[in-house]
């Protein structure tokens, strides 16, 4: 995404924030990189954060303390920042392949060097992270179900788990050697093809998430059971790959 596609008000806020960082760290500031919804064009004022990856020569807590007054300003309180050195950035792709693939897909250089374009990410590490997160999600949702017998609680937990599942699913498509769609509806269609699974239950959760579907307790419970069965089927494929 080009900088001139960022809404003018956000661009001005970013410029002011970057000017504050430059004044604080001078030559120690290497890059300021915008990512997430603001970079992808899905930013929603009042709901979305502004996500920034900030590369410094020294991201120690003592050095970060110099910018505390900057973060206290009301215009910047909704900024969500990650701090790296160039070396730490390169050495982190093996443990955070999902996050860095997402970063590389949608980002804008606000200031300094483009350190993301040259990052290389091993798909073997991506498979490990996808498998770990899916298995953890399966364990957590089973425990969640046993402790929640209220319809609203079940629906909220199901939607929350589904949201993070969609995030993982984009990367499951990458494991198949494909470039995943960005829109969530298309991700479900790609999952059906690439993993040969039935996704009608997932589509119902998507409708529930978007308040296009009303369910009673029993219907909610059955949708949760279906979601767990789908997770188990996908985990089996990933585990055997």
Coordinates of C-alpha atoms in Angstrom, one line a residue, residues 1 36-43 106 182:
X1 CA 0.0 0.0 0.0
X36 CA -2.4 -4.3 10.0
X37 CA -5.8 -2.8 9.1
X38 CA -4.5 0.7 8.5
X39 CA -2.1 -0.7 5.9
X40 CA -4.6 -3.0 4.3
X41 CA -7.4 -0.4 3.9
X42 CA -9.7 -1.9 6.5
X43 CA -9.1 0.6 9.3
X106 CA 0.4 -5.6 4.0
X182 CA -7.6 -11.5 2.0

